[in-house]
C-alpha cells in the first residue's frame, strides 16, 4: 500500500475563497470542452453546405473524438509529472489554437485537421478539472464538488445545440469556433492565477513515449472501427474486421509494454487496484449507456412520437436535468454517510425500473409520462457519477491522482463509444433489414415505418437495461473504502492499513 499521509495535508491550507477561485477557473476550462462537443452538432448541415462537402462531414466529429479520447491518459500522466497548472494551461492553449484554425478553415479537410488539433487540447480538460478538485479537498468533501462538473455538462447540453443552430443560421458557422477565443483566454487567465495557490503533488517521472504511441494508435484504430462500422462499411466487412484486429494487436503490444517498461504510461498498481477497476467499469457502463440514450432518443421522438427535429432536442431536457439533481444528492450524501455506495446502488435500481418500463411500453407511453420516466432514469443514474469518481481518487496515492482520474475517464469514453456502436447497430442495422432506410430525407418525408421503429427501440431500451444492470453489478463489487478526510484522519486510517 502506498503511503499517502503527507499528501493530504497541503489541501487544508486552501481557504474557501481560494477553492472558489480555482473552481470557477477550472469550470470555465471544462465548459470549453463540454460546449464544443454539443455546439458543433447542430451546425453540421450548414458547415457541409457552405464548404461544399457533405460526404466527409462525419470526419469533423470523428477527428475530434479520436484526438480527445486518445490523449486523455497522457494529460493525466503529464499532470503527475509537470503539475496540474502547466498541463491545464497547455491544453487550453492547444484548444484555442485549434479553434482559431477551425474558424479560418476554407475546406472540409482543413476543418477536420483543425478539429483534430482542437481535440488534442480539449481531451484532458475535463479529467484535469476532476484531478484539481481532488488536489483541493479531501475525499470526504469531494462529492459535493463533483456536482459542479455535472452542472457544466448540463448547461453545455442545453446551450450547445441552441447556440450552434442560431449562430450558424443568423451569423456564420465560424462564429461557433471564434467564441472559444474569448472563453479560452478568460479560462487561461483565471486558471493561471488561481492554480498558483494549488498544492503541489507531482514527483519526478518519465513519460513512456513508446507506450503512449501504442495506446494512442490502438485507441484511434478502435474508434475508427466503431465510427465506420454499420455506416460506411458493414460490421463484418474486411475493412472493419481489419481495423478491429489491428486495434487488438496494438492493445496486446501496449499490455506487453506495461509489463516490461521501467516506468509504464499507466502504472500497474493503478490497473490492478480493485476499486479503480470496478469503479471505472461501473462508470463506463453507466456513462456509455446514458450517452447512447442521448444520441438516439431524438430519433425516437421524431419517428415514434412524431416531434419535429427542433422539438426532439427539447425532449432530452428531462434526461439531462435529472443527472444534476441525482449527482447533487449523491455528492452531498457522501459527506455524511459511511456507506456511501448505498445511494448510487438504490439510484441504479430506480434507473433499471425506468428502463424496464420504456422497454415494455415502447411506443405506447404518451409524451408527458415518457418524459417523467426519463427524468427518473437520469435521476437514478446521476447518483453514480460523484461516487465513482471520488471512490477511484480515494483509492490511489496523491501523486498518482492525475493518472488514475484520466485513465478512468479514458475507459469511460471507450465504453461510451462501444455502447453507442451497439445502439447504432440495433437501430441502423434494423432499419437496413427492414428496407426502409434511414436518412434526413426519409425522416422529413415521413417514410419511416413507425412500427419498425417501435420494435427497434424496444430492443434499444432493453440494451439500456442491460447496460445499467452491468453498471450496478460492478458498483456492488467495488470495495467501499473509508473516505479520507482531514490530514490527521488520513494518517490514522493509513496507519491501520
Tab-separated table of C-alpha atoms in Angstrom:
chain	number	residue	atom	x	y	z
A	1	UNK	CA	0.000	0.000	0.000
A	2	UNK	CA	1.334	3.441	-0.943
A	3	UNK	CA	1.949	5.814	1.921
A	4	UNK	CA	-0.247	8.830	1.248
A	5	UNK	CA	-0.188	10.537	4.640
A	6	UNK	CA	1.836	13.553	3.662
A	7	UNK	CA	-0.151	14.254	0.506
A	8	UNK	CA	-3.415	15.261	2.178
A	9	UNK	CA	-2.028	17.928	4.461
A	10	UNK	CA	-1.445	20.774	1.964
A	11	UNK	CA	-5.111	20.845	0.942
A	12	UNK	CA	-6.032	22.256	4.351
A	13	UNK	CA	-4.026	25.412	3.586
A	14	UNK	CA	-6.545	26.497	0.970
A	15	UNK	CA	-9.222	28.906	2.135
A	16	UNK	CA	-12.814	28.787	0.940
A	17	UNK	CA	-12.074	31.829	-1.256
A	18	UNK	CA	-9.086	30.023	-2.815
A	19	UNK	CA	-11.188	26.946	-3.563
A	20	UNK	CA	-13.950	29.072	-5.076
A	21	UNK	CA	-11.491	30.976	-7.274
A	22	UNK	CA	-9.841	27.784	-8.532
A	23	UNK	CA	-13.222	26.138	-9.056
A	24	UNK	CA	-14.526	28.968	-11.232
A	25	UNK	CA	-11.407	28.842	-13.382
A	26	UNK	CA	-11.446	25.092	-13.979
A	27	UNK	CA	-15.218	25.112	-14.587
A	28	UNK	CA	-14.705	27.637	-17.374
A	29	UNK	CA	-11.949	25.481	-18.885
A	30	UNK	CA	-14.156	22.422	-18.617
A	31	UNK	CA	-17.090	24.307	-20.147
A	32	UNK	CA	-14.921	24.951	-23.213
A	33	UNK	CA	-14.509	21.231	-23.879
A	34	UNK	CA	-18.076	20.271	-22.949
A	35	UNK	CA	-19.690	23.018	-25.052
A	36	UNK	CA	-17.595	22.194	-28.096
A	37	UNK	CA	-18.982	18.648	-28.167
A	38	UNK	CA	-22.589	19.887	-28.368
A	39	UNK	CA	-22.450	23.200	-30.244
A	40	UNK	CA	-20.963	21.748	-33.433
A	41	UNK	CA	-23.647	19.086	-33.957
A	42	UNK	CA	-26.500	21.418	-34.951
A	43	UNK	CA	-24.226	23.492	-37.195
A	44	UNK	CA	-23.022	20.483	-39.205
A	45	UNK	CA	-25.554	20.738	-42.081
A	46	UNK	CA	-24.698	24.422	-42.581
A	47	UNK	CA	-20.961	23.709	-42.457
A	48	UNK	CA	-21.246	20.951	-45.052
A	49	UNK	CA	-23.362	23.089	-47.353
A	50	UNK	CA	-21.083	26.153	-47.202
A	51	UNK	CA	-17.853	24.160	-47.577
A	52	UNK	CA	-19.384	22.148	-50.417
A	53	UNK	CA	-18.694	18.704	-48.962
A	54	UNK	CA	-21.397	16.778	-47.110
A	55	UNK	CA	-19.951	13.319	-47.789
A	56	UNK	CA	-16.962	13.737	-45.478
A	57	UNK	CA	-18.815	15.775	-42.853
A	58	UNK	CA	-18.761	12.993	-40.192
A	59	UNK	CA	-14.972	13.381	-40.051
A	60	UNK	CA	-15.486	16.770	-38.390
A	61	UNK	CA	-16.892	14.933	-35.362
A	62	UNK	CA	-14.755	11.801	-35.655
A	63	UNK	CA	-11.426	13.638	-35.769
A	64	UNK	CA	-12.177	15.485	-32.520
A	65	UNK	CA	-13.346	12.248	-30.877
A	66	UNK	CA	-10.202	10.397	-31.955
A	67	UNK	CA	-7.819	13.041	-30.650
A	68	UNK	CA	-9.611	13.924	-27.411
A	69	UNK	CA	-10.089	10.304	-26.337
A	70	UNK	CA	-6.574	9.158	-27.239
A	71	UNK	CA	-4.757	11.913	-25.323
A	72	UNK	CA	-6.845	11.797	-22.124
A	73	UNK	CA	-4.484	9.385	-20.284
A	74	UNK	CA	-1.469	11.379	-21.484
A	75	UNK	CA	-2.786	14.504	-19.769
A	76	UNK	CA	-3.132	12.610	-16.506
A	77	UNK	CA	0.453	11.365	-16.665
A	78	UNK	CA	1.787	14.784	-17.672
A	79	UNK	CA	-0.111	16.386	-14.786
A	80	UNK	CA	1.544	13.981	-12.361
A	81	UNK	CA	4.963	14.760	-13.877
A	82	UNK	CA	4.823	18.523	-14.501
A	83	UNK	CA	1.949	19.676	-12.295
A	84	UNK	CA	-1.713	20.462	-12.901
A	85	UNK	CA	-1.323	24.157	-13.712
A	86	UNK	CA	1.218	23.817	-16.553
A	87	UNK	CA	-0.639	20.861	-18.081
A	88	UNK	CA	-4.061	22.526	-17.940
A	89	UNK	CA	-2.748	25.791	-19.398
A	90	UNK	CA	-1.068	23.835	-22.201
A	91	UNK	CA	-4.357	22.109	-23.007
A	92	UNK	CA	-6.199	25.442	-23.114
A	93	UNK	CA	-3.600	26.953	-25.468
A	94	UNK	CA	-3.791	23.989	-27.878
A	95	UNK	CA	-7.585	24.144	-27.767
A	96	UNK	CA	-7.578	27.876	-28.603
A	97	UNK	CA	-5.115	27.379	-31.492
A	98	UNK	CA	-7.281	24.581	-32.856
A	99	UNK	CA	-10.413	26.730	-32.528
A	100	UNK	CA	-8.873	29.596	-34.488
A	101	UNK	CA	-7.729	27.142	-37.161
A	102	UNK	CA	-11.287	25.742	-37.341
A	103	UNK	CA	-12.775	29.217	-37.795
A	104	UNK	CA	-10.331	30.010	-40.624
A	105	UNK	CA	-10.799	26.672	-42.445
A	106	UNK	CA	-11.743	27.031	-46.113
A	107	UNK	CA	-12.326	23.344	-46.852
A	108	UNK	CA	-13.756	20.347	-45.055
A	109	UNK	CA	-10.359	18.633	-44.745
A	110	UNK	CA	-8.722	21.711	-43.244
A	111	UNK	CA	-11.576	21.768	-40.747
A	112	UNK	CA	-11.043	18.072	-39.996
A	113	UNK	CA	-7.332	18.639	-39.274
A	114	UNK	CA	-8.138	21.705	-37.163
A	115	UNK	CA	-10.711	19.749	-35.178
A	116	UNK	CA	-8.055	17.106	-34.520
A	117	UNK	CA	-5.759	19.803	-33.099
A	118	UNK	CA	-8.651	21.134	-31.053
A	119	UNK	CA	-9.263	17.637	-29.681
A	120	UNK	CA	-5.607	17.344	-28.652
A	121	UNK	CA	-6.199	20.330	-26.389
A	122	UNK	CA	-9.707	19.559	-25.192
A	123	UNK	CA	-9.103	15.902	-24.398
A	124	UNK	CA	-7.611	16.480	-20.981
A	125	UNK	CA	-9.561	19.461	-19.699
A	126	UNK	CA	-12.372	17.500	-18.025
A	127	UNK	CA	-10.107	14.884	-16.428
A	128	UNK	CA	-7.726	17.597	-15.227
A	129	UNK	CA	-10.614	19.521	-13.670
A	130	UNK	CA	-11.590	16.434	-11.658
A	131	UNK	CA	-7.943	15.925	-10.665
A	132	UNK	CA	-7.614	19.516	-9.462
A	133	UNK	CA	-10.728	19.149	-7.314
A	134	UNK	CA	-9.006	16.085	-5.848
A	135	UNK	CA	-5.970	18.229	-5.021
A	136	UNK	CA	-8.025	20.915	-3.298
A	137	UNK	CA	-10.298	18.971	-0.968
A	138	UNK	CA	-10.118	15.603	0.843
A	139	UNK	CA	-12.216	12.697	-0.495
A	140	UNK	CA	-14.796	13.086	2.285
A	141	UNK	CA	-15.735	16.511	0.884
A	142	UNK	CA	-15.169	15.866	-2.820
A	143	UNK	CA	-18.613	14.550	-3.669
A	144	UNK	CA	-20.344	17.894	-3.364
A	145	UNK	CA	-17.781	19.500	-5.681
A	146	UNK	CA	-18.413	16.869	-8.361
A	147	UNK	CA	-21.861	18.463	-8.630
A	148	UNK	CA	-20.280	21.476	-10.328
A	149	UNK	CA	-18.914	19.184	-13.025
A	150	UNK	CA	-22.393	17.757	-13.603
A	151	UNK	CA	-23.739	21.329	-13.806
A	152	UNK	CA	-21.228	22.204	-16.520
A	153	UNK	CA	-22.355	19.245	-18.623
A	154	UNK	CA	-25.995	20.140	-18.023
A	155	UNK	CA	-25.562	23.756	-19.115
A	156	UNK	CA	-23.497	22.804	-22.164
A	157	UNK	CA	-26.072	20.177	-23.160
A	158	UNK	CA	-28.815	22.798	-23.071
A	159	UNK	CA	-26.921	25.752	-24.554
A	160	UNK	CA	-24.788	23.953	-27.146
A	161	UNK	CA	-27.452	22.728	-29.606
A	162	UNK	CA	-29.386	26.002	-29.384
A	163	UNK	CA	-26.318	28.210	-29.857
A	164	UNK	CA	-24.988	26.059	-32.695
A	165	UNK	CA	-28.217	26.302	-34.667
A	166	UNK	CA	-28.804	30.012	-34.032
A	167	UNK	CA	-25.217	31.107	-34.724
A	168	UNK	CA	-24.857	29.077	-37.934
A	169	UNK	CA	-28.124	30.451	-39.321
A	170	UNK	CA	-28.106	34.049	-38.048
A	171	UNK	CA	-24.365	34.757	-38.228
A	172	UNK	CA	-21.805	32.347	-39.711
A	173	UNK	CA	-20.748	28.835	-38.724
A	174	UNK	CA	-17.203	30.026	-37.988
A	175	UNK	CA	-18.510	32.075	-35.049
A	176	UNK	CA	-19.094	28.866	-33.061
A	177	UNK	CA	-15.308	28.476	-33.075
A	178	UNK	CA	-14.455	32.159	-32.668
A	179	UNK	CA	-16.384	32.330	-29.370
A	180	UNK	CA	-13.842	29.865	-27.965
A	181	UNK	CA	-11.198	32.592	-28.220
A	182	UNK	CA	-12.556	34.951	-25.502
A	183	UNK	CA	-13.754	31.986	-23.429
A	184	UNK	CA	-10.371	30.292	-23.717
A	185	UNK	CA	-8.415	33.432	-22.882
A	186	UNK	CA	-10.625	34.023	-19.841
A	187	UNK	CA	-10.131	30.405	-18.747
A	188	UNK	CA	-6.356	30.762	-19.205
A	189	UNK	CA	-6.193	33.986	-17.208
A	190	UNK	CA	-8.355	32.699	-14.369
A	191	UNK	CA	-6.723	29.289	-14.048
A	192	UNK	CA	-3.181	30.654	-14.369
A	193	UNK	CA	-3.818	32.992	-11.464
A	194	UNK	CA	-5.849	30.594	-9.334
A	195	UNK	CA	-3.767	27.436	-9.779
A	196	UNK	CA	-0.620	29.102	-8.434
A	197	UNK	CA	-2.151	28.506	-4.989
A	198	UNK	CA	-2.853	24.825	-5.695
A	199	UNK	CA	-0.975	22.234	-3.553
A	200	UNK	CA	1.842	20.504	-5.472
A	201	UNK	CA	1.934	16.699	-5.600
A	202	UNK	CA	3.990	15.916	-8.701
A	203	UNK	CA	7.036	13.656	-8.485
A	204	UNK	CA	9.913	13.015	-10.888
A	205	UNK	CA	8.624	10.685	-13.622
A	206	UNK	CA	9.482	9.777	-17.178
A	207	UNK	CA	6.899	9.649	-19.941
A	208	UNK	CA	6.884	6.275	-21.704
A	209	UNK	CA	6.768	7.526	-25.306
A	210	UNK	CA	6.542	4.039	-26.875
A	211	UNK	CA	3.675	3.134	-24.545
A	212	UNK	CA	1.928	6.409	-25.364
A	213	UNK	CA	2.307	5.749	-29.109
A	214	UNK	CA	0.936	2.208	-28.810
A	215	UNK	CA	-2.022	3.243	-26.676
A	216	UNK	CA	-2.889	6.220	-28.893
A	217	UNK	CA	-2.692	4.111	-32.062
A	218	UNK	CA	-4.795	1.322	-30.526
A	219	UNK	CA	-7.430	3.823	-29.380
A	220	UNK	CA	-7.695	5.609	-32.715
A	221	UNK	CA	-7.916	2.341	-34.650
A	222	UNK	CA	-10.702	1.053	-32.398
A	223	UNK	CA	-12.650	4.317	-32.582
A	224	UNK	CA	-12.364	4.333	-36.366
A	225	UNK	CA	-13.840	0.828	-36.482
A	226	UNK	CA	-16.689	1.878	-34.184
A	227	UNK	CA	-17.343	5.087	-36.156
A	228	UNK	CA	-17.301	3.449	-39.595
A	229	UNK	CA	-18.980	0.146	-38.709
A	230	UNK	CA	-22.560	-0.019	-39.954
A	231	UNK	CA	-22.248	3.442	-41.517
A	232	UNK	CA	-19.526	3.465	-44.184
A	233	UNK	CA	-18.904	-0.279	-44.182
A	234	UNK	CA	-20.850	-3.330	-42.947
A	235	UNK	CA	-19.797	-4.535	-39.496
A	236	UNK	CA	-18.366	-7.778	-40.875
A	237	UNK	CA	-16.636	-6.170	-43.837
A	238	UNK	CA	-12.926	-6.660	-44.429
A	239	UNK	CA	-12.238	-3.011	-43.562
A	240	UNK	CA	-13.923	-3.091	-40.143
A	241	UNK	CA	-12.614	-6.526	-39.193
A	242	UNK	CA	-9.126	-5.426	-40.238
A	243	UNK	CA	-9.314	-2.324	-38.023
A	244	UNK	CA	-10.572	-4.377	-35.069
A	245	UNK	CA	-7.771	-6.935	-35.459
A	246	UNK	CA	-5.168	-4.186	-35.822
A	247	UNK	CA	-6.502	-2.484	-32.705
A	248	UNK	CA	-6.394	-5.783	-30.803
A	249	UNK	CA	-2.782	-6.347	-31.858
A	250	UNK	CA	-1.826	-2.826	-30.750
A	251	UNK	CA	-3.580	-3.294	-27.393
A	252	UNK	CA	-1.661	-6.534	-26.856
A	253	UNK	CA	1.582	-4.693	-27.624
A	254	UNK	CA	0.562	-1.961	-25.174
A	255	UNK	CA	-0.129	-4.598	-22.490
A	256	UNK	CA	3.336	-6.060	-23.122
A	257	UNK	CA	4.856	-2.591	-22.835
A	258	UNK	CA	3.134	-2.012	-19.489
A	259	UNK	CA	4.790	-5.167	-18.131
A	260	UNK	CA	8.348	-4.505	-19.375
A	261	UNK	CA	8.663	-0.695	-19.210
A	262	UNK	CA	10.701	0.654	-16.319
A	263	UNK	CA	8.022	3.294	-15.714
A	264	UNK	CA	4.884	2.421	-17.754
A	265	UNK	CA	2.441	5.034	-19.002
A	266	UNK	CA	-0.254	3.661	-16.687
A	267	UNK	CA	1.297	2.128	-13.543
A	268	UNK	CA	0.290	-1.492	-12.991
A	269	UNK	CA	-0.606	-0.633	-9.396
A	270	UNK	CA	-3.433	1.545	-10.728
A	271	UNK	CA	-4.714	-1.061	-13.176
A	272	UNK	CA	-4.524	-3.777	-10.510
A	273	UNK	CA	-6.341	-1.676	-7.906
A	274	UNK	CA	-9.759	-3.364	-7.496
A	275	UNK	CA	-11.504	-0.112	-6.551
A	276	UNK	CA	-10.168	1.652	-9.643
A	277	UNK	CA	-11.023	-1.331	-11.847
A	278	UNK	CA	-14.578	-1.897	-10.594
A	279	UNK	CA	-15.349	1.816	-10.277
A	280	UNK	CA	-14.127	2.529	-13.811
A	281	UNK	CA	-16.119	-0.364	-15.317
A	282	UNK	CA	-19.269	0.641	-13.385
A	283	UNK	CA	-18.957	4.246	-14.541
A	284	UNK	CA	-18.077	3.142	-18.085
A	285	UNK	CA	-21.222	1.047	-18.483
A	286	UNK	CA	-23.379	3.711	-16.832
A	287	UNK	CA	-21.995	6.680	-18.753
A	288	UNK	CA	-21.829	4.802	-22.053
A	289	UNK	CA	-25.458	3.736	-21.731
A	290	UNK	CA	-26.508	7.272	-20.861
A	291	UNK	CA	-24.617	8.730	-23.841
A	292	UNK	CA	-26.210	6.161	-26.137
A	293	UNK	CA	-29.660	7.242	-24.949
A	294	UNK	CA	-28.936	10.941	-25.522
A	295	UNK	CA	-27.743	10.237	-29.076
A	296	UNK	CA	-30.612	8.002	-30.203
A	297	UNK	CA	-33.593	9.356	-28.249
A	298	UNK	CA	-34.068	12.323	-30.653
A	299	UNK	CA	-34.614	9.720	-33.383
A	300	UNK	CA	-37.286	8.085	-31.193
A	301	UNK	CA	-39.003	11.431	-30.707
A	302	UNK	CA	-39.073	12.080	-34.461
A	303	UNK	CA	-40.069	8.640	-35.750
A	304	UNK	CA	-42.248	7.312	-32.926
A	305	UNK	CA	-43.550	10.356	-31.023
A	306	UNK	CA	-43.921	12.456	-34.186
A	307	UNK	CA	-41.995	15.504	-32.956
A	308	UNK	CA	-40.144	17.873	-35.245
A	309	UNK	CA	-36.346	17.940	-35.339
A	310	UNK	CA	-36.363	21.197	-33.353
A	311	UNK	CA	-38.637	19.831	-30.626
A	312	UNK	CA	-36.865	16.465	-30.401
A	313	UNK	CA	-33.912	18.162	-28.713
A	314	UNK	CA	-36.239	19.600	-26.075
A	315	UNK	CA	-37.357	16.070	-25.285
A	316	UNK	CA	-33.889	15.413	-23.864
A	317	UNK	CA	-34.238	18.045	-21.135
A	318	UNK	CA	-35.696	15.601	-18.546
A	319	UNK	CA	-32.777	13.265	-19.237
A	320	UNK	CA	-30.172	15.977	-18.639
A	321	UNK	CA	-31.853	17.740	-15.709
A	322	UNK	CA	-32.195	14.591	-13.637
A	323	UNK	CA	-28.470	13.819	-13.680
A	324	UNK	CA	-27.641	17.123	-11.965
A	325	UNK	CA	-30.253	16.503	-9.266
A	326	UNK	CA	-29.050	12.930	-8.730
A	327	UNK	CA	-25.380	13.933	-8.647
A	328	UNK	CA	-26.143	16.752	-6.202
A	329	UNK	CA	-27.996	14.455	-3.817
A	330	UNK	CA	-25.361	11.719	-4.037
A	331	UNK	CA	-22.415	14.113	-3.704
A	332	UNK	CA	-23.822	15.761	-0.594
A	333	UNK	CA	-24.719	12.392	0.918
A	334	UNK	CA	-21.077	11.283	0.601
A	335	UNK	CA	-20.015	13.904	3.131
A	336	UNK	CA	-22.362	12.431	5.753
A	337	UNK	CA	-22.725	8.700	5.059
A	338	UNK	CA	-20.238	5.989	5.957
A	339	UNK	CA	-21.752	3.550	3.464
A	340	UNK	CA	-21.786	5.995	0.565
A	341	UNK	CA	-22.361	3.274	-2.061
A	342	UNK	CA	-25.940	2.741	-0.924
A	343	UNK	CA	-27.197	5.901	-2.639
A	344	UNK	CA	-25.994	5.038	-6.195
A	345	UNK	CA	-26.941	1.375	-5.718
A	346	UNK	CA	-30.501	2.466	-4.977
A	347	UNK	CA	-30.309	5.034	-7.785
A	348	UNK	CA	-29.299	2.450	-10.373
A	349	UNK	CA	-32.142	0.168	-9.242
A	350	UNK	CA	-34.505	3.080	-9.891
A	351	UNK	CA	-32.899	3.644	-13.309
A	352	UNK	CA	-33.351	-0.055	-14.105
A	353	UNK	CA	-37.035	0.138	-13.212
A	354	UNK	CA	-37.443	3.136	-15.521
A	355	UNK	CA	-35.700	1.483	-18.458
A	356	UNK	CA	-37.802	-1.660	-17.941
A	357	UNK	CA	-40.937	0.488	-18.280
A	358	UNK	CA	-39.599	2.020	-21.518
A	359	UNK	CA	-38.762	-1.400	-22.956
A	360	UNK	CA	-42.123	-2.929	-22.062
A	361	UNK	CA	-44.260	0.039	-23.125
A	362	UNK	CA	-42.162	1.282	-26.066
A	363	UNK	CA	-44.338	3.351	-28.398
A	364	UNK	CA	-47.343	3.243	-26.060
A	365	UNK	CA	-46.393	5.845	-23.451
A	366	UNK	CA	-47.730	9.388	-24.044
A	367	UNK	CA	-45.092	12.082	-24.251
A	368	UNK	CA	-45.513	13.509	-20.718
A	369	UNK	CA	-45.279	10.143	-18.889
A	370	UNK	CA	-42.382	9.212	-21.189
A	371	UNK	CA	-40.549	12.397	-20.135
A	372	UNK	CA	-41.277	11.653	-16.481
A	373	UNK	CA	-39.731	8.183	-16.829
A	374	UNK	CA	-36.658	9.732	-18.486
A	375	UNK	CA	-36.320	12.128	-15.543
A	376	UNK	CA	-36.479	9.201	-13.098
A	377	UNK	CA	-33.848	7.283	-15.083
A	378	UNK	CA	-31.464	10.225	-15.201
A	379	UNK	CA	-32.041	10.978	-11.510
A	380	UNK	CA	-31.057	7.418	-10.622
A	381	UNK	CA	-28.084	7.349	-12.965
A	382	UNK	CA	-26.809	10.735	-11.757
A	383	UNK	CA	-26.169	9.332	-8.276
A	384	UNK	CA	-23.391	7.149	-9.736
A	385	UNK	CA	-21.210	9.962	-11.093
A	386	UNK	CA	-19.684	11.561	-7.953
A	387	UNK	CA	-19.377	8.269	-6.077
A	388	UNK	CA	-17.434	6.511	-8.850
A	389	UNK	CA	-15.036	9.426	-9.353
A	390	UNK	CA	-14.355	10.071	-5.667
A	391	UNK	CA	-14.004	6.367	-4.823
A	392	UNK	CA	-11.369	5.952	-7.561
A	393	UNK	CA	-9.442	9.021	-6.416
A	394	UNK	CA	-9.675	7.914	-2.788
A	395	UNK	CA	-8.035	4.566	-3.621
A	396	UNK	CA	-4.756	5.925	-5.056
A	397	UNK	CA	-1.828	7.987	-3.843
A	398	UNK	CA	-2.000	11.742	-4.437
A	399	UNK	CA	0.997	11.686	-6.791
A	400	UNK	CA	-0.974	9.213	-8.980
A	401	UNK	CA	-4.221	11.175	-8.829
A	402	UNK	CA	-3.918	12.666	-12.310
A	403	UNK	CA	-3.048	9.351	-13.959
A	404	UNK	CA	-5.853	7.456	-12.180
A	405	UNK	CA	-8.507	10.103	-12.921
A	406	UNK	CA	-7.529	10.428	-16.580
A	407	UNK	CA	-7.343	6.649	-17.016
A	408	UNK	CA	-10.850	6.269	-15.578
A	409	UNK	CA	-12.170	8.991	-17.905
A	410	UNK	CA	-10.416	7.360	-20.851
A	411	UNK	CA	-12.058	3.995	-20.319
A	412	UNK	CA	-15.410	5.698	-19.787
A	413	UNK	CA	-15.067	7.306	-23.217
A	414	UNK	CA	-14.100	3.984	-24.793
A	415	UNK	CA	-17.076	2.349	-23.095
A	416	UNK	CA	-19.320	5.107	-24.395
A	417	UNK	CA	-18.084	4.590	-27.948
A	418	UNK	CA	-18.685	0.834	-27.691
A	419	UNK	CA	-22.221	1.170	-26.351
A	420	UNK	CA	-23.136	3.870	-28.874
A	421	UNK	CA	-21.933	1.470	-31.576
A	422	UNK	CA	-24.182	-1.257	-30.134
A	423	UNK	CA	-27.184	1.079	-30.134
A	424	UNK	CA	-26.342	2.131	-33.690
A	425	UNK	CA	-26.123	-1.486	-34.811
A	426	UNK	CA	-29.588	-2.133	-33.350
A	427	UNK	CA	-31.254	0.897	-34.941
A	428	UNK	CA	-29.401	1.307	-38.227
A	429	UNK	CA	-28.983	-2.429	-38.743
A	430	UNK	CA	-32.681	-2.984	-38.096
A	431	UNK	CA	-33.636	-0.208	-40.492
A	432	UNK	CA	-31.422	-1.697	-43.168
A	433	UNK	CA	-33.004	-5.086	-42.670
A	434	UNK	CA	-36.478	-3.612	-42.995
A	435	UNK	CA	-35.553	-1.997	-46.266
A	436	UNK	CA	-36.908	1.384	-45.179
A	437	UNK	CA	-33.542	3.123	-44.990
A	438	UNK	CA	-32.774	5.994	-42.658
A	439	UNK	CA	-31.791	9.472	-43.769
A	440	UNK	CA	-32.851	13.072	-43.161
A	441	UNK	CA	-34.879	12.898	-46.368
A	442	UNK	CA	-36.868	9.850	-45.270
A	443	UNK	CA	-37.466	11.458	-41.874
A	444	UNK	CA	-38.790	14.646	-43.440
A	445	UNK	CA	-40.973	12.681	-45.834
A	446	UNK	CA	-42.358	10.546	-43.010
A	447	UNK	CA	-41.313	7.416	-44.901
A	448	UNK	CA	-40.003	5.602	-41.824
A	449	UNK	CA	-42.275	2.787	-40.622
A	450	UNK	CA	-43.354	3.673	-37.070
A	451	UNK	CA	-43.993	0.076	-36.051
A	452	UNK	CA	-40.497	-0.931	-37.131
A	453	UNK	CA	-39.017	1.894	-35.048
A	454	UNK	CA	-41.131	0.937	-32.017
A	455	UNK	CA	-39.791	-2.606	-32.214
A	456	UNK	CA	-36.193	-1.445	-32.664
A	457	UNK	CA	-36.367	0.979	-29.759
A	458	UNK	CA	-37.816	-1.734	-27.541
A	459	UNK	CA	-34.501	-3.509	-28.202
A	460	UNK	CA	-32.585	-0.278	-27.533
A	461	UNK	CA	-34.320	0.192	-24.178
A	462	UNK	CA	-33.658	-3.475	-23.353
A	463	UNK	CA	-29.967	-2.885	-24.147
A	464	UNK	CA	-30.129	0.193	-21.883
A	465	UNK	CA	-31.441	-2.040	-19.105
A	466	UNK	CA	-28.512	-4.424	-19.598
A	467	UNK	CA	-26.019	-1.527	-19.543
A	468	UNK	CA	-27.343	-0.136	-16.262
A	469	UNK	CA	-27.536	-3.661	-14.802
A	470	UNK	CA	-23.840	-4.231	-15.538
A	471	UNK	CA	-23.049	-0.840	-14.000
A	472	UNK	CA	-24.967	-1.878	-10.880
A	473	UNK	CA	-23.126	-5.218	-10.745
A	474	UNK	CA	-19.640	-3.697	-10.822
A	475	UNK	CA	-20.593	-0.930	-8.402
A	476	UNK	CA	-21.792	-3.584	-5.960
A	477	UNK	CA	-18.441	-5.388	-6.419
A	478	UNK	CA	-16.423	-2.221	-5.741
A	479	UNK	CA	-14.863	-2.203	-2.280
A	480	UNK	CA	-16.162	0.629	-0.107
A	481	UNK	CA	-13.009	2.158	1.365
A	482	UNK	CA	-13.441	4.791	4.108
A	483	UNK	CA	-13.182	8.260	2.591
A	484	UNK	CA	-10.161	10.166	3.823
A	485	UNK	CA	-10.984	13.444	5.496
A	486	UNK	CA	-8.528	15.831	7.047
A	487	UNK	CA	-4.803	15.085	7.168
A	488	UNK	CA	-4.862	13.669	10.707
A	489	UNK	CA	-7.780	11.379	9.865
A	490	UNK	CA	-5.973	10.195	6.721
A	491	UNK	CA	-2.835	9.413	8.731
A	492	UNK	CA	-4.850	7.464	11.279
A	493	UNK	CA	-6.610	5.421	8.587
A	494	UNK	CA	-3.430	4.650	6.660
A	495	UNK	CA	-1.622	3.591	9.805
A	496	UNK	CA	-4.160	0.804	10.265
A	497	UNK	CA	-3.923	-0.472	6.652
